[in-house]
Coordinates of C-alpha atoms and ligand atoms in Angstrom, one line a residue:
M37 CA 0.0 0.0 0.0
F38 CA 1.4 3.4 -1.1
K39 CA 0.6 6.0 1.5
N40 CA 0.1 9.8 1.5
L41 CA 2.8 12.1 2.8
I42 CA 1.6 14.5 5.4
N43 CA 4.0 16.6 7.6
G44 CA 6.9 14.3 6.8
E45 CA 5.0 11.1 7.7
W46 CA 3.6 8.4 5.4
V47 CA -0.1 8.2 6.4
Q48 CA -2.7 5.5 5.6
G49 CA -6.0 6.8 4.1
P50 CA -9.6 5.8 5.0
R51 CA -9.9 4.3 1.5
A52 CA -7.6 2.9 -1.2
S53 CA -7.7 2.8 -5.0
R54 CA -6.2 0.3 -7.4
N55 CA -3.9 1.6 -10.1
I56 CA -4.7 -0.4 -13.3
N57 CA -2.4 -0.9 -16.3
P58 CA -4.3 0.2 -19.4
S59 CA -2.1 -2.0 -21.6
D60 CA -3.2 -5.1 -19.7
T61 CA -6.2 -4.5 -17.4
R62 CA -5.4 -7.7 -15.4
D63 CA -2.2 -6.0 -14.1
V64 CA -2.6 -4.0 -10.9
V65 CA 0.3 -1.5 -10.6
G66 CA -0.4 -1.0 -6.9
E67 CA -2.9 0.0 -4.1
Y68 CA -2.7 3.7 -3.3
A69 CA -4.2 5.3 -0.2
Q70 CA -7.0 7.8 -0.8
A71 CA -7.0 10.8 1.5
D72 CA -10.3 12.3 2.8
A73 CA -11.2 15.9 3.5
A74 CA -9.8 15.8 7.1
Q75 CA -6.4 14.5 5.8
A76 CA -6.4 17.2 3.2
K77 CA -6.8 19.8 5.9
E78 CA -3.9 18.2 7.9
A79 CA -1.7 18.5 4.9
I80 CA -2.6 22.1 4.4
A81 CA -1.9 22.8 8.1
A82 CA 1.5 21.1 7.8
A83 CA 2.4 23.2 4.8
A84 CA 1.2 26.4 6.5
K85 CA 3.3 25.6 9.6
A86 CA 6.4 24.8 7.6
Q87 CA 6.2 27.9 5.3
A88 CA 7.9 30.6 7.4
A89 CA 11.1 28.6 7.9
W90 CA 11.3 27.3 4.4
G91 CA 10.6 30.8 3.0
L92 CA 13.7 31.9 4.9
S93 CA 15.9 28.9 4.0
T94 CA 19.1 29.7 2.1
P95 CA 19.2 29.4 -1.6
Q96 CA 21.9 26.8 -1.1
Q97 CA 19.6 24.7 1.0
R98 CA 16.9 24.8 -1.7
F99 CA 19.4 24.2 -4.5
D100 CA 20.7 21.1 -2.7
V101 CA 17.3 19.5 -2.3
L102 CA 16.1 20.2 -5.8
D103 CA 19.5 19.2 -7.3
A104 CA 19.5 15.9 -5.4
A105 CA 15.9 15.2 -6.4
G106 CA 16.7 15.9 -10.1
A107 CA 19.8 13.7 -10.0
E108 CA 17.9 10.8 -8.5
I109 CA 15.1 11.1 -11.1
L110 CA 17.6 11.1 -13.9
A111 CA 19.5 8.2 -12.5
R112 CA 16.3 6.1 -12.2
K113 CA 14.7 7.3 -15.5
A114 CA 14.5 3.8 -17.0
E115 CA 12.7 2.4 -13.9
L116 CA 10.5 5.4 -13.4
G117 CA 9.7 5.5 -17.1
D118 CA 8.6 1.9 -16.9
L119 CA 6.2 2.7 -14.0
L120 CA 4.9 5.7 -15.9
A121 CA 4.3 3.7 -19.1
R122 CA 2.6 1.0 -17.0
E123 CA 0.2 3.2 -15.2
E124 CA -0.6 5.8 -18.0
G125 CA -0.1 3.9 -21.3
K126 CA 2.3 6.1 -23.2
T127 CA 5.2 4.2 -24.9
L128 CA 8.3 3.5 -23.0
P129 CA 10.6 5.9 -25.0
E130 CA 8.0 8.7 -24.4
A131 CA 7.7 7.8 -20.7
I132 CA 11.5 7.7 -20.2
G133 CA 11.7 11.0 -22.0
E134 CA 9.1 12.5 -19.7
V135 CA 11.0 11.3 -16.7
A136 CA 14.2 12.8 -18.0
R137 CA 12.4 16.1 -18.5
A138 CA 11.1 16.0 -14.9
G139 CA 14.7 15.4 -13.7
N140 CA 16.1 18.2 -15.8
I141 CA 13.3 20.5 -14.5
F142 CA 14.4 19.9 -10.9
K143 CA 18.0 20.7 -11.8
F144 CA 17.0 23.8 -13.7
F145 CA 15.0 25.2 -10.8
A146 CA 17.8 24.3 -8.4
G147 CA 19.7 26.9 -10.3
E148 CA 16.8 29.3 -10.3
A149 CA 16.8 29.2 -6.5
L150 CA 20.3 30.8 -6.6
R151 CA 19.5 33.1 -9.5
V152 CA 16.4 34.7 -8.1
G153 CA 17.2 38.4 -7.9
G154 CA 15.6 41.8 -7.7
E155 CA 16.1 45.3 -9.0
V156 CA 17.6 48.5 -7.6
V157 CA 15.8 51.4 -9.3
P158 CA 16.5 55.2 -9.0
S159 CA 13.6 57.0 -7.3
V160 CA 12.0 60.1 -8.8
R161 CA 12.6 61.7 -5.4
P162 CA 16.1 62.8 -4.3
G163 CA 17.9 60.8 -1.6
V164 CA 15.4 57.9 -1.9
G165 CA 16.4 54.3 -2.9
V166 CA 13.9 51.8 -4.4
E167 CA 14.3 48.0 -4.3
V168 CA 12.1 45.5 -6.0
T169 CA 12.4 42.0 -4.5
R170 CA 10.6 38.7 -4.9
E171 CA 9.1 36.7 -2.0
P172 CA 7.3 33.4 -1.8
V173 CA 3.6 33.4 -2.2
G174 CA 3.1 31.0 0.8
V175 CA 1.3 27.6 0.6
V176 CA 0.6 26.5 -2.9
G177 CA -1.9 23.8 -3.9
L178 CA -1.0 21.9 -7.0
I179 CA -3.7 19.9 -8.9
T180 CA -2.5 17.9 -11.8
P181 CA -4.0 15.8 -14.7
W182 CA -3.2 12.2 -15.7
N183 CA -1.6 12.6 -19.1
F184 CA 1.9 13.8 -17.8
P185 CA 2.1 11.9 -14.5
I186 CA 5.6 13.1 -13.6
A187 CA 6.5 16.1 -15.8
I188 CA 3.5 18.3 -14.8
P189 CA 3.9 17.7 -11.0
A190 CA 7.6 18.4 -11.5
W191 CA 7.1 21.7 -13.4
K192 CA 4.9 22.9 -10.6
I193 CA 6.7 21.5 -7.5
A194 CA 10.2 22.5 -8.6
P195 CA 9.6 26.3 -9.0
A196 CA 7.2 26.3 -6.0
L197 CA 10.0 24.9 -3.7
A198 CA 12.8 26.9 -5.4
F199 CA 11.2 30.2 -4.5
G200 CA 10.4 29.2 -0.9
N201 CA 6.8 28.1 -1.0
T202 CA 5.5 25.0 0.7
V203 CA 3.4 22.5 -1.3
V204 CA 0.3 20.3 -1.2
L205 CA 0.1 18.2 -4.3
K206 CA -3.1 16.4 -5.4
P207 CA -2.2 14.2 -8.4
A208 CA -4.8 12.8 -10.8
D209 CA -6.6 9.7 -9.6
L210 CA -5.6 7.5 -12.5
V211 CA -1.8 7.9 -12.1
P212 CA -0.8 8.0 -8.4
G213 CA 2.3 5.9 -8.9
S214 CA 4.5 8.6 -10.5
A215 CA 3.4 11.2 -8.0
W216 CA 4.1 8.8 -5.1
A217 CA 7.6 8.1 -6.5
L218 CA 8.3 11.9 -6.7
A219 CA 7.1 12.4 -3.1
D220 CA 9.4 9.6 -2.0
I221 CA 12.4 11.1 -3.8
L222 CA 11.7 14.6 -2.4
Q223 CA 11.2 13.2 1.1
R224 CA 14.7 11.5 1.0
A225 CA 16.3 14.6 -0.7
G226 CA 16.2 16.3 2.7
L227 CA 13.1 18.5 2.8
P228 CA 12.0 19.5 6.3
A229 CA 8.7 18.0 7.4
G230 CA 5.6 19.7 6.0
V231 CA 7.4 21.5 3.1
F232 CA 6.0 19.0 0.6
N233 CA 2.8 17.0 1.1
L234 CA 1.2 14.5 -1.1
I235 CA -2.5 13.8 -0.9
M236 CA -3.9 11.3 -3.3
G237 CA -7.7 11.3 -3.5
R238 CA -10.8 12.5 -5.3
G239 CA -10.8 15.9 -6.9
S240 CA -14.3 16.6 -5.7
E241 CA -13.3 15.9 -2.1
V242 CA -9.6 16.5 -1.5
G243 CA -9.2 19.0 -4.4
Q244 CA -12.3 20.9 -3.2
V245 CA -10.8 21.3 0.3
M246 CA -7.7 22.9 -1.3
L247 CA -9.8 25.3 -3.3
E248 CA -11.8 26.4 -0.2
D249 CA -9.1 26.5 2.6
K250 CA -7.9 30.1 3.2
R251 CA -4.5 28.8 4.2
V252 CA -3.8 27.9 0.6
N253 CA -2.5 31.1 -0.9
A254 CA -2.3 30.0 -4.5
I255 CA -3.5 27.2 -6.8
S256 CA -1.8 26.0 -9.9
F257 CA -4.0 23.7 -12.0
T258 CA -3.6 21.7 -15.2
G259 CA -6.6 19.8 -16.5
S260 CA -9.9 20.2 -18.2
V261 CA -11.7 23.4 -19.0
A262 CA -14.7 22.4 -16.8
T263 CA -12.6 21.8 -13.7
G264 CA -10.5 24.9 -14.5
Q265 CA -13.6 27.1 -14.5
R266 CA -14.6 25.7 -11.1
I267 CA -11.2 26.4 -9.7
A268 CA -11.2 30.0 -11.0
A269 CA -14.6 30.7 -9.4
A270 CA -13.5 29.2 -6.1
C271 CA -10.2 31.2 -6.1
V272 CA -11.8 34.5 -7.1
A273 CA -14.4 34.1 -4.3
R274 CA -11.6 34.1 -1.7
M275 CA -9.1 36.2 -3.6
A276 CA -6.5 33.4 -3.9
K277 CA -3.9 33.6 -6.7
F278 CA -4.5 31.0 -9.4
Q279 CA -3.0 29.7 -12.7
L280 CA -4.8 27.4 -15.1
E281 CA -3.5 25.3 -18.0
M282 CA -6.4 23.6 -19.8
G283 CA -7.5 22.1 -23.1
G284 CA -6.5 22.6 -26.7
K285 CA -7.8 22.1 -30.2
N286 CA -4.5 22.7 -31.8
P287 CA -4.1 23.3 -35.5
M288 CA -1.2 22.2 -37.8
V289 CA -1.2 23.9 -41.2
V290 CA 0.4 22.0 -44.2
L291 CA 1.1 24.3 -47.2
D292 CA 1.6 23.2 -50.8
D293 CA 5.3 23.9 -50.6
A294 CA 5.8 21.6 -47.5
D295 CA 8.2 18.7 -47.6
L296 CA 5.6 15.9 -47.5
D297 CA 7.8 13.5 -45.4
V298 CA 8.4 16.2 -42.8
A299 CA 4.7 17.2 -42.7
V300 CA 3.5 13.6 -42.3
A301 CA 6.1 12.7 -39.7
A302 CA 5.2 15.9 -37.7
A303 CA 1.4 15.3 -38.1
I304 CA 1.6 11.6 -37.0
N305 CA 3.7 12.5 -34.0
S306 CA 1.6 15.5 -33.0
G307 CA -1.8 13.7 -33.5
F308 CA -1.1 10.2 -32.3
F309 CA 1.9 9.9 -30.0
S310 CA 1.0 9.7 -26.4
T311 CA -2.2 8.2 -27.9
G312 CA -3.3 11.7 -28.8
Q313 CA -3.7 12.4 -25.1
R314 CA -1.7 15.7 -25.0
C315 CA -3.1 19.1 -24.5
T316 CA -0.8 20.2 -27.3
A317 CA -1.9 17.4 -29.7
S318 CA -2.5 18.6 -33.2
S319 CA -6.1 17.4 -33.8
R320 CA -6.9 19.8 -36.7
L321 CA -4.7 19.4 -39.8
I322 CA -5.4 22.4 -42.2
V323 CA -4.1 21.5 -45.6
T324 CA -4.0 23.6 -48.8
E325 CA -5.4 22.3 -52.1
G326 CA -2.2 21.5 -53.9
I327 CA -0.9 19.0 -51.4
H328 CA -4.2 17.9 -49.8
D329 CA -4.8 14.5 -51.6
K330 CA -1.2 13.5 -51.4
F331 CA -1.0 14.3 -47.7
V332 CA -4.2 12.5 -46.8
D333 CA -3.0 9.4 -48.8
A334 CA 0.4 9.4 -47.1
M335 CA -1.2 9.8 -43.6
A336 CA -3.6 6.9 -44.3
K337 CA -0.7 4.7 -45.4
R338 CA 1.4 5.6 -42.3
I339 CA -1.6 5.1 -39.9
A340 CA -2.0 1.6 -41.3
T341 CA 1.5 0.8 -40.3
L342 CA 1.4 2.3 -36.8
K343 CA 2.1 -0.3 -34.2
V344 CA -0.6 -0.1 -31.5
D345 CA 0.3 -2.4 -28.7
D346 CA 1.4 -2.7 -25.0
A347 CA 3.1 0.6 -24.0
R348 CA 6.1 -1.2 -22.6
K349 CA 6.8 -3.5 -25.6
A350 CA 9.7 -2.6 -27.8
G351 CA 8.6 -1.2 -31.1
T352 CA 5.1 0.0 -29.9
E353 CA 4.3 3.4 -31.5
V354 CA 0.9 4.0 -29.9
G355 CA 0.0 2.7 -26.5
P356 CA -3.6 2.2 -25.1
V357 CA -6.0 4.9 -24.2
V358 CA -5.8 5.7 -20.5
D359 CA -9.1 4.1 -19.3
E360 CA -12.5 2.8 -20.3
K361 CA -14.2 6.1 -19.9
Q362 CA -11.7 7.9 -22.2
L363 CA -11.9 5.1 -24.8
A364 CA -15.7 5.4 -24.8
Q365 CA -15.4 9.2 -25.3
D366 CA -13.0 8.7 -28.2
L367 CA -15.3 6.2 -29.9
E368 CA -18.3 8.4 -29.4
Y369 CA -16.5 11.2 -31.3
I370 CA -15.8 8.7 -34.2
A371 CA -19.6 8.2 -34.3
I372 CA -20.2 12.0 -34.0
G373 CA -17.8 12.7 -36.9
K374 CA -19.4 10.1 -39.1
G375 CA -22.8 11.5 -38.2
E376 CA -21.6 15.1 -39.2
G377 CA -20.7 13.8 -42.6
A378 CA -16.9 13.6 -42.2
R379 CA -15.1 10.8 -44.2
L380 CA -13.3 8.4 -41.9
V381 CA -10.2 7.6 -43.9
A382 CA -8.4 5.4 -41.5
G383 CA -8.7 3.8 -38.1
G384 CA -11.3 4.6 -35.4
E385 CA -12.0 1.1 -34.2
A386 CA -11.4 -0.3 -30.7
I387 CA -9.0 -3.2 -30.4
A388 CA -10.0 -5.4 -27.4
K389 CA -6.7 -7.3 -27.1
N390 CA -3.1 -6.6 -27.9
A391 CA -0.8 -8.8 -30.0
D392 CA -0.2 -11.0 -27.0
G393 CA -3.9 -11.4 -26.2
A394 CA -3.8 -9.1 -23.2
P395 CA -7.0 -7.1 -22.6
G396 CA -6.5 -3.3 -22.8
Y397 CA -8.1 0.0 -23.9
Y398 CA -6.6 0.0 -27.4
M399 CA -7.9 1.9 -30.4
R400 CA -6.5 2.3 -34.0
P401 CA -5.6 6.0 -34.6
A402 CA -8.3 7.7 -36.7
L403 CA -8.1 10.2 -39.5
F404 CA -11.1 12.1 -40.8
A405 CA -11.1 14.0 -44.1
D406 CA -13.6 16.3 -45.8
T407 CA -14.4 18.0 -42.5
T408 CA -15.6 21.5 -42.0
K409 CA -14.5 24.0 -39.3
D410 CA -17.8 24.0 -37.5
M411 CA -18.1 20.2 -36.9
R412 CA -18.0 19.2 -33.3
I413 CA -14.9 17.1 -34.1
N414 CA -13.2 20.3 -35.0
R415 CA -14.4 22.4 -32.1
E416 CA -14.3 20.1 -29.1
E417 CA -11.2 18.6 -27.5
I418 CA -11.5 14.8 -27.9
F419 CA -8.3 14.0 -26.1
G420 CA -7.6 10.8 -28.0
P421 CA -6.0 9.5 -31.2
V422 CA -8.5 11.2 -33.5
V423 CA -7.4 13.8 -36.1
S424 CA -9.3 15.6 -38.8
V425 CA -8.2 17.3 -42.0
I426 CA -9.7 20.6 -43.1
R427 CA -9.1 21.7 -46.7
A428 CA -8.0 25.3 -47.3
K429 CA -7.7 27.3 -50.5
N430 CA -4.4 29.1 -49.6
Y431 CA -2.2 30.2 -46.7
E432 CA -4.5 33.1 -45.8
E433 CA -7.5 30.8 -45.4
A434 CA -5.4 28.2 -43.6
L435 CA -4.3 30.9 -41.0
A436 CA -7.8 32.1 -40.5
L437 CA -9.0 28.5 -40.0
S438 CA -6.2 27.7 -37.6
N439 CA -7.2 30.7 -35.4
D440 CA -10.9 29.9 -35.6
T441 CA -11.0 28.1 -32.2
E442 CA -11.8 29.1 -28.7
F443 CA -8.5 27.5 -27.6
G444 CA -5.0 28.9 -28.1
L445 CA -2.3 26.5 -26.7
A446 CA -0.1 25.4 -29.6
A447 CA -0.1 25.8 -33.4
G448 CA 2.1 24.3 -36.1
I449 CA 3.0 24.8 -39.7
A450 CA 4.8 22.7 -42.3
T451 CA 6.2 24.9 -45.1
T452 CA 9.5 25.6 -46.9
S453 CA 8.5 29.3 -47.3
L454 CA 10.3 31.6 -44.9
K455 CA 7.7 34.3 -45.7
H456 CA 4.8 32.1 -44.5
A457 CA 6.7 30.6 -41.6
T458 CA 7.6 34.1 -40.4
H459 CA 4.0 35.4 -40.8
F460 CA 2.5 32.3 -39.1
K461 CA 4.9 32.6 -36.1
R462 CA 3.6 36.2 -35.6
H463 CA -0.1 35.7 -36.4
A464 CA -0.9 32.3 -34.9
Q465 CA -3.1 32.9 -31.9
A466 CA -1.4 30.4 -29.6
G467 CA 1.1 30.4 -26.8
M468 CA 3.5 28.0 -28.6
V469 CA 4.3 27.8 -32.4
M470 CA 6.1 25.0 -34.2
V471 CA 7.6 25.3 -37.7
N472 CA 8.3 21.9 -39.4
L473 CA 8.4 20.2 -36.0
P474 CA 6.0 18.0 -34.0
T475 CA 4.0 19.8 -31.4
A476 CA 5.5 21.6 -28.4
G477 CA 6.8 20.4 -25.1
V478 CA 10.3 19.1 -25.1
D479 CA 12.4 22.0 -23.9
Y480 CA 12.2 22.4 -20.2
H481 CA 13.8 25.8 -19.8
V482 CA 11.4 27.9 -21.8
P483 CA 7.8 29.0 -21.0
F484 CA 4.9 26.6 -21.6
G485 CA 1.3 27.7 -21.9
G486 CA -1.4 29.2 -24.1
R487 CA -3.9 31.9 -24.7
K488 CA -7.7 32.3 -25.1
G489 CA -9.6 29.4 -23.5
S490 CA -6.5 27.2 -23.0
S491 CA -4.8 29.1 -20.2
Y492 CA -5.2 31.7 -17.5
G493 CA -2.5 33.5 -15.5
P494 CA 1.2 33.6 -15.9
R495 CA 3.2 31.0 -17.9
E496 CA 4.7 27.9 -16.4
Q497 CA 8.4 26.8 -16.7
G498 CA 11.6 28.5 -17.4
K499 CA 12.4 31.9 -15.7
Y500 CA 8.7 32.9 -16.4
A501 CA 7.6 30.5 -13.6
A502 CA 8.7 33.1 -11.0
E503 CA 5.7 35.3 -11.9
F504 CA 3.3 32.8 -10.4
Y505 CA 5.4 31.3 -7.6
T506 CA 6.6 34.7 -6.1
T507 CA 5.1 37.9 -5.1
V508 CA 6.9 41.2 -5.7
K509 CA 7.7 43.7 -3.0
T510 CA 8.7 47.3 -3.7
A511 CA 10.7 48.9 -0.8
Y512 CA 11.6 52.6 -0.5
T513 CA 14.4 53.8 1.7
Q514 CA 15.4 57.4 2.7
A515 CA 19.1 57.4 2.9
Ligands
LIG677 P1 -9.6 17.0 -15.0 O1 -10.0 18.4 -15.1 O2 -10.6 15.9 -15.0 O3 -8.7 16.7 -13.7 C1 -7.5 17.4 -13.4 C2 -7.3 17.4 -11.9 O4 -8.3 18.1 -11.3 C3 -7.3 16.0 -11.3 O5 -6.3 15.9 -10.3 C4 -8.7 15.9 -10.7 O6 -8.8 15.0 -9.6 C5 -8.8 17.4 -10.2 N1 -10.2 17.8 -9.9 C6 -11.4 17.3 -10.4 N2 -12.4 18.0 -9.8 C7 -11.9 18.8 -8.9 C8 -12.5 19.8 -8.0 N3 -13.8 19.9 -7.9 N4 -11.7 20.5 -7.3 C9 -10.4 20.4 -7.3 N5 -9.8 19.5 -8.2 C10 -10.5 18.7 -9.0 O7 -8.5 16.7 -16.2 P2 -7.8 15.3 -16.7 O8 -8.9 14.5 -17.3 O9 -7.0 14.7 -15.5 O10 -6.8 15.9 -17.8 C11 -7.1 16.1 -19.1 C12 -7.2 17.5 -19.4 O11 -6.0 18.2 -19.0 C13 -7.4 17.8 -20.9 O12 -8.4 18.8 -21.1 C14 -6.0 18.4 -21.3 O13 -6.0 19.2 -22.4 C15 -5.6 19.1 -20.0 N6 -4.2 19.3 -20.0 C16 -3.7 20.6 -20.2 C17 -2.3 20.8 -20.2 C18 -1.8 22.2 -20.4 O14 -0.7 22.5 -20.1 N7 -2.6 23.2 -21.0 C19 -1.5 19.8 -20.0 C20 -2.0 18.5 -19.8 C21 -3.3 18.3 -19.8

C-alpha cells in the first residue's frame, strides 16, 4: 500500500484505490491510499506551519534538495519510465523522455533558487532608494492531470519549492504511482517536514478542500476546462492567486510547398503519439489544395503501419487509451464525426486485445477527411488519437481556420516558405508555435502555456515561472 505524505509522515487513508495498467487490465500497478477531507486539511496545516522557515531557508539549502531530487530522477529514469508507461499507457521511450524532462526541470529550478534576484531602481525623489524583490507566495496547492504523470507535477513542484513556497500536491486519480515516486524522492532529498505534502484522493473531495481552505495562498492547476472554471470561481471568491492550463484544439497547417515527409512525420507524432492524449496534440490538420490529396493518402498509409500495442513493448508506437471512460469518449467522437458527414479515412475502431492477447483499452488511430470547421470534431477537445483534415484554399484561409477556435495552446505549420513561416509565427493565436516540427513540449527551460480558452494566468516553466510562484515587493528607503 502506497501512502500519502503529510507533515513528513507516510499516512494511511480511510480508502484505497487500485492503479490499473491500461495495456493489460489484469495487471494491478499497486494499491494507493486515498485521503479524505480531514487529511487534506492536515496536509494544508502542515504546509502552513512549515512555510515561514522554508521561506527563509538559504538558496543553497533549496538548491541542494532540488538538485538531489533531479539527480535521482535522472539516475532512475528507466525504472520510473517503466512505471509511468505501465500506469498511463504512453510508450516506454516517451515515458522515459518524460521522466528525464522531470529530472532536468528539478535541476533547472535548483539553479533558479540561486539566480532569483531583484532590481535596484532610482527613485523620482532625491535621496530615496527603491528596491524590488521577490518573496514566496506561501502555501501553494498543485492539482495535476493524468496525461503527464511526472512532468507536470515536476514543473509545478520545482519552482514552488525553489522560490520558498510550501506545497500540497493532489495528483490525478488515474496515475498516483509517478506522483508517489516523486514524493518519496523529495522526502529523501532532505526537505523539512511539511514543506512538501502528497494527498492522493478524489478531486471533488480532496481537491475541493484545497480550493476552499484560506491557508492555501495559490492554486496551480492543469486539467480540463470544466474543472478549471470551477477552480477559477472558487479562487476568485476568496481572492487566492491561481493559474490554469487547460485544453486545446491545436491546428497544424500544411502548405503546398511543405516537404511531404516532414509534414507527415510531424502530423503523425503530433496527432497520435501519447495516444493523442496531449493538451498540445494537433487534432486539426489544415491542408492547402495542392498537397491535400497526397497528404491524406500518405497519412492513411502511415496510420495503417502504426504499431498499436502494449506501451512497454519494444517497437510500440501508440499505446492504449488511459481508461475505459476515455476510450468510450474517443469512440463516441468517431460516431459524431461520421454523423456530421466527415469521411473516416483510417482507423477509429477499438481493439479489445493486444498482439499477446492481453485485454486493454486499445484503439486504432483515426483520421477524418472532408471535415468543416464547425463540426464538433473540429471544435471540441477529444483527447484521443482522432485527427481531422480541413481543406484550405491558400495560406491566408489556412491561417484564419487555424485561429478559428476558442483555444490557443499550440499551433504548427509545415512549409518551406520563410515568408509564410515568419508570418505564421507572428499571427498564430497560440502560446506556442512550431515550424516543421512536431507539437510543443520538449524544452524544459522555456515558457509553456497558451492563450484564449486554453490558459489563465502567468506562464509555467523557465524563468517565467517566477511570476506565479513569487510575489513582488517594492521597498523605498530614505538614505
Ligand atoms: P480533469 O480536469 O478531469 O482533472 C484534473 C485534476 O483536477 C485531477 O487531479 C482531478 O482530480 C482534479 N479535480 C477534479 N475535480 C476537482 C474539483 N472539484 N476540485 C479540485 N480538483 C478537482 O482533467 P484530466 O482528465 O485529468 O486531464 C485532461 C485535461 O487536461 C485535458 O483537457 C487536457 O487538455 C488538459 N491538459 C492541459 C495541459 C496544459 O498545459 N494546458 C497539460 C496537460 C493536460
